[in-house]
Amino acid sequence: MDHMDVKAALQKTLSQRIMVMDGAMGTMIQRLKLTEEDFRGDELADHHKPLSGNNDVLSITQPAYIKDIHLQYLRAGADFIETNTFSSTTIAQADYALEHLAYRLNYESARIAKEAVEEVTQATGVRRYVAGALGPTNRTLSISPSVEQPEFRNITFDELVSAYTTQAQGLIEGGADVLLVETIFDTANAKAALFAIENVFTELNTTLPIFVSGTVVDLSGRTLSGQMSEAFLISTSHANPLAVGLNCALGANEMRPFIANISLNTTDYVLCYPNAGLPNTFGEYDETPEMTAGYIKSFAEDGLVNIVGGCCGTTPDHIQAIAEAVKTCKPRELPTAIREGCMKLCGLEPMYVGKHTLFVNIGERCNVAGSRRFARLVREGKYEEALNIAKEQVESGAQILDINVDDGMLDGVSVMSTFVNYISSEPSISKVPLCIDSSNFAVVEAGLKCYQGRCIVNSISLKEGTEDFLEKARIIRQHGAAVVVMAFDEVGQATDAARKYQICERAYWLLVKEVGFDSNDIIFDPNILTIATGMKEHDTYGVEFIDSIKLIKTNLPGARVSGGVSNFSFSFRGIENVRQAMHAVFLYHAIKAGMDMGIVHAGQLPLYSDIDPELLELCENLLWNRDPDGTEKLLQYAQSHRVSNTVEAAQTEQWRNESVEDRLHYAIVKGIDTHIVADTEEARLCKDKYPRPLNVIELPLMKGMSTVGELFGAGKMFLPQVIKAARVMKKAVGHLIPFMEAEKEAANEDVSERSYNGTIVIATVKGDVHDIGKNIVAVVLGCNNYKVIDLGVMTPCEVILRKAVEVGADIIGLSGLITPSLDEMVRVAKEMERQGMTIPLLIGGATTSKAHTAVKIAPHYSSPTIHVLDASKSVVVCSALMDQSSNREDYTEDIKEEYEDIRVDHYDTLRDRKFLTLEQARDKKFHIDWSEYPGTVAPTFIGRRHFQDVSLDDVIKYIDWKPFFDVWQLRGRYPNRGYPKIFNDATVGEEAKAVFSDAQRLLKEIKTANKFKVVGSLGFYQAQSVGDDIAVFDETGNNLATLYGLRQQMVRSDQKYFPCISDFVAPAESGLVDYIGMFAVGVLGAEAMCRSYELENDDYSSIMVKALADRLAEAYAELLHVQVRTDFWGYDKAEEMAPSDTHKIKYQGIRPAPGYPSQPDHTEKLTIWKLLSPDDIGITLSESLAMQPAAAVSGIYFAHPKSYYFSVGKINNEQLMDYAERKGETVENIQRWLSTICDTTT
């Protein structure tokens, strides 16, 4: 089987089942208790160094042992066995003075594994595979071995590439089917391995599937070199691995949140082979095969993995248990795209640049040409001080750091390597991606070879011709970097829009077609050139640049646009107020045109809306070349406004004469902290306006932050400016905190002893570093006697939930500013549901909304999930959730109904509905493991029974009065929602009391005169599901009827299952005998009473009768369901539930009705009537299949504990035709009955 066939065979198998890796080679070797002589064997008997512990050498000295271990794992069920080559590099073998054997070790190990694989493949008929293992070595490119020398490395990228080249050659030529770069604790090492593998593929003219497996060293979820798992995926994605995942360091239970994160963030197959738990005090592993298999099975059941196995401490027994546990589980389905259309970069943390990303600020100060201070420090070798410049930029909001050391007096290669190594030693800087910036490609390569993240290279161009361009581009792609392309070619620099675009288009297709670049990784710099130079031909440079952006964004899909903004105003150097205004105007329009990022000192930019109107007009005229005298006029403006520092300061301080509220607002919006403490104190002392310190926060300070949010959203403010505003706000709040604490003390509250209103854990979610809004919420809640535990920023899901459990939190609050935060919030909600948590979840932050919470987050968590607009609303929401009376339930029910309405409106109004094919939807049916299901309890009878003497008193207890008030359009609001609290509602309470009183009088009359008769039919039958339908049998197995089902097909947000009611009944192939129930109940006599009232023109009483009859029919349906659960079927005999709780569906099982969301087809009533004959007791169907009397209810009982109500929603023509064919009906007839759910456009 050649290598292309291997990949195709793997993809086919992985689409059908979960595949299994082997377990630990080292654990099995240890069991052999080999001696030094065993390790040496005959060949190395006289070797001058000890070899005990060098497991890899056994492939040469004791090959039979290694082959036997492989065979044990293969016979246990492993699909892949790893070669015994974890340390078979020249680097690792140098410790034993065996580096000269590196190639042979790899070749022999692969050959031995291949022999074992072929032997078992032939014996079983199931194809097995050899995974050539490339370990991490015992050196690291990203971490210095010397604390005193953070820039020092004891290995180079080139040395690692050389070592991995030898290893990869030996593995491939020895017969490996797959190359596995594993146990990655430093992604830079892995990038060297991947670089070497690509070189070997080219040299040998072959390719193999690549697996990449990282190692998170502790519960932080980071590698030893500090990368988050998402960043690790981004850093290695350029190698296009077939599978990615995690192994070693942790047991399966501890690894779960991290493998879940991998699964959510890759389109590759996911592999996971954890240790057998965590080592005990003796370094041994205590987790049994059953325990490990149980954990891994839960991964499989939740759709997280495609390949599973074991690492340290696992044995063939573990692998056998794992293989058995996952054999019936479906493999994880590969997402078609993750953050489609995004450029993915990373340092220690991920960064995504997509269509919803705001302008990206590339920090410009680590550039010897742009910062005199940086240049001086680098020339003097003061790298640690230079590092502070980088740190300041990140703290000020730079999302990417530009590093440029091009200077004739510097050794660029050495300086770039040294400074990047320094950056790697400082996590607060290295968390962001770098832009390696140099016109010397050797310097670019030096930076790439030191960097574990995924960076940008700035830049290459076509000025040296196509071949030079392609050569450099291939190297950049092989390192996994994105690239900036300048609009230069062999002729020179492009100045007009047409030629800028022409060059960019040429480069774009060379990169995409010839080099294999993802178009999202291409950034064009169409040359921001200096205007207002006095030369007429330069006057159009601004317009030409903006026009070129539009051409690029329209015609070159995925490409980004960047540029060095300071060039634009270079002719006004030294006149900073003019330059800054020019930059602000230029960026305002360039960003609107589609400019994605730029090298700019954004923290110094004025707000576009705050530029002096005269200066603004001059800058606009210059940019758009509207005024031939524009340059001269701007010079005159600059000269006339170049006033003394004293006058300028006086003019600048004019805002100090405004009211304290206006001053606070101005300071926050402008990011000026000079007077913020004094102004905040002045406001605090205004007791008539602000009786409490908290009021200062809630009113003037929050107003300022609201303005910041509006400007940011409108693109008139940049992230660094927002961060400056947040710091001013934080300083103001910090001043007020001692006064708020003193206020508590004055109220005799002992902070350490007092009883809180509740405990709230809040955090900014992983991937987001913005916390000012969250901090304000914390202050506001704290001032209202809530114990707030603030976990800070970038908080992983598992940390949030662990802390919430640890402190017994009453509420969890999640915050985020940037769009990726929203995805992380969804993940937290899912994990809370998986863990069975019931703590309310609050969602807040600039990018969040009620609609997003309702549509994207709330469906994944069954407990209250509520969007909180801002800090001022947080206390109201938390107070409602902490209310121990039934008010809380009313409040959450209100929210639940409101969010359901939002969801329905959202999906009903979607113009671009997406549907799965029917086959795809069926593949994603609701999963129940019927092999573990003990079977449904048999009902007490099979067949039907009629009930005609039902006690009205028994039924009345089960009336749900809320819909009764809805009939009369009487709706109380929280906290006076529902019966009986509606009577307290200020708006509708009195009317509700009157209507209810009338209802009670009429109900008494009905009972006394026996005017109503409550009747019902009930039936139970054997049943099995057959696809989307349910076959119904009598007790002897004779087929009586078929109930037909409709399956969810329209794609909703992040949907795991596409259910059909048949999913809740054991399938025929399971061999289980299952059951279903049916019922029809009604209230007779209402029509006669209504007619008598209508003859008297008493419409009020007629409506009242209909409303009561309807409530009684629903009440009997509820009562009968109770009797079914506890008696007639008896699958939950222990149920003890108050009638009011039955309305909240807190019981096991469901009773969906034909014509309603879970089965929207009214014609299914015909089957119920065929089996139950409700006509015999007076409940009939009209031609339109309406039940008569109108006060009637029918449905189907499902008993499975996992059954739940759902809405089928819209279906497409494919399912419509399939459903009609199954029912033996015409498509036209079925479409008439299903017209409200048919999407005929698909």
Tab-separated table of N, CA, C and O in Angstrom, residues 1154-1155 1160-1168 1185 1219 1223 1225 1229-1230 1233:
chain	number	residue	atom	x	y	z
A	1154	PRO	N	-49.385	15.090	18.163
A	1154	PRO	CA	-49.336	15.337	16.716
A	1154	PRO	C	-49.848	16.736	16.393
A	1154	PRO	O	-50.826	17.216	16.974
A	1155	GLY	N	-49.148	17.397	15.473
A	1155	GLY	CA	-49.519	18.752	15.121
A	1155	GLY	C	-48.757	19.798	15.899
A	1155	GLY	O	-48.923	20.995	15.668
A	1160	PRO	N	-44.985	17.688	13.866
A	1160	PRO	CA	-45.923	18.708	13.380
A	1160	PRO	C	-47.031	18.190	12.469
A	1160	PRO	O	-47.859	18.987	12.017
A	1161	ASP	N	-47.063	16.896	12.209
A	1161	ASP	CA	-48.028	16.338	11.259
A	1161	ASP	C	-49.321	15.930	11.964
A	1161	ASP	O	-49.364	14.936	12.701
A	1162	HIS	N	-50.399	16.663	11.707
A	1162	HIS	CA	-51.692	16.362	12.323
A	1162	HIS	C	-52.235	14.999	11.884
A	1162	HIS	O	-53.023	14.386	12.609
A	1163	THR	N	-51.813	14.516	10.709
A	1163	THR	CA	-52.384	13.253	10.225
A	1163	THR	C	-51.972	12.059	11.085
A	1163	THR	O	-52.580	10.992	10.988
A	1164	GLU	N	-50.965	12.233	11.933
A	1164	GLU	CA	-50.581	11.146	12.832
A	1164	GLU	C	-51.659	10.865	13.883
A	1164	GLU	O	-51.663	9.814	14.512
A	1165	LYS	N	-52.598	11.805	14.053
A	1165	LYS	CA	-53.731	11.540	14.960
A	1165	LYS	C	-54.548	10.357	14.474
A	1165	LYS	O	-55.152	9.625	15.282
A	1166	LEU	N	-54.596	10.158	13.169
A	1166	LEU	CA	-55.389	9.064	12.611
A	1166	LEU	C	-54.940	7.718	13.162
A	1166	LEU	O	-55.760	6.817	13.410
A	1167	THR	N	-53.627	7.565	13.364
A	1167	THR	CA	-53.111	6.301	13.917
A	1167	THR	C	-53.542	6.141	15.366
A	1167	THR	O	-53.910	5.036	15.804
A	1168	ILE	N	-53.511	7.242	16.119
A	1168	ILE	CA	-53.971	7.181	17.514
A	1168	ILE	C	-55.445	6.795	17.561
A	1168	ILE	O	-55.855	5.942	18.361
A	1185	LEU	N	-59.078	17.256	10.845
A	1185	LEU	CA	-58.383	16.576	11.932
A	1185	LEU	C	-58.326	17.401	13.214
A	1185	LEU	O	-57.453	17.186	14.051
A	1219	TYR	N	-40.713	11.550	3.441
A	1219	TYR	CA	-41.802	11.341	4.411
A	1219	TYR	C	-43.080	10.918	3.694
A	1219	TYR	O	-43.773	9.980	4.123
A	1223	LYS	N	-45.086	7.286	4.064
A	1223	LYS	CA	-46.491	7.234	4.471
A	1223	LYS	C	-47.416	6.754	3.364
A	1223	LYS	O	-48.608	6.511	3.604
A	1225	GLU	N	-48.287	8.555	0.748
A	1225	GLU	CA	-49.133	9.681	0.391
A	1225	GLU	C	-48.483	10.464	-0.746
A	1225	GLU	O	-47.287	10.344	-1.012
A	1229	ASN	N	-50.253	16.277	-0.938
A	1229	ASN	CA	-51.118	16.140	0.236
A	1229	ASN	C	-50.337	16.372	1.532
A	1229	ASN	O	-50.783	17.086	2.434
A	1230	ILE	N	-49.151	15.773	1.616
A	1230	ILE	CA	-48.339	15.953	2.819
A	1230	ILE	C	-47.904	17.401	2.957
A	1230	ILE	O	-47.905	17.972	4.059
A	1233	TRP	N	-50.451	19.503	4.659
A	1233	TRP	CA	-50.504	19.375	6.116
A	1233	TRP	C	-49.277	19.985	6.797
A	1233	TRP	O	-49.338	20.387	7.960
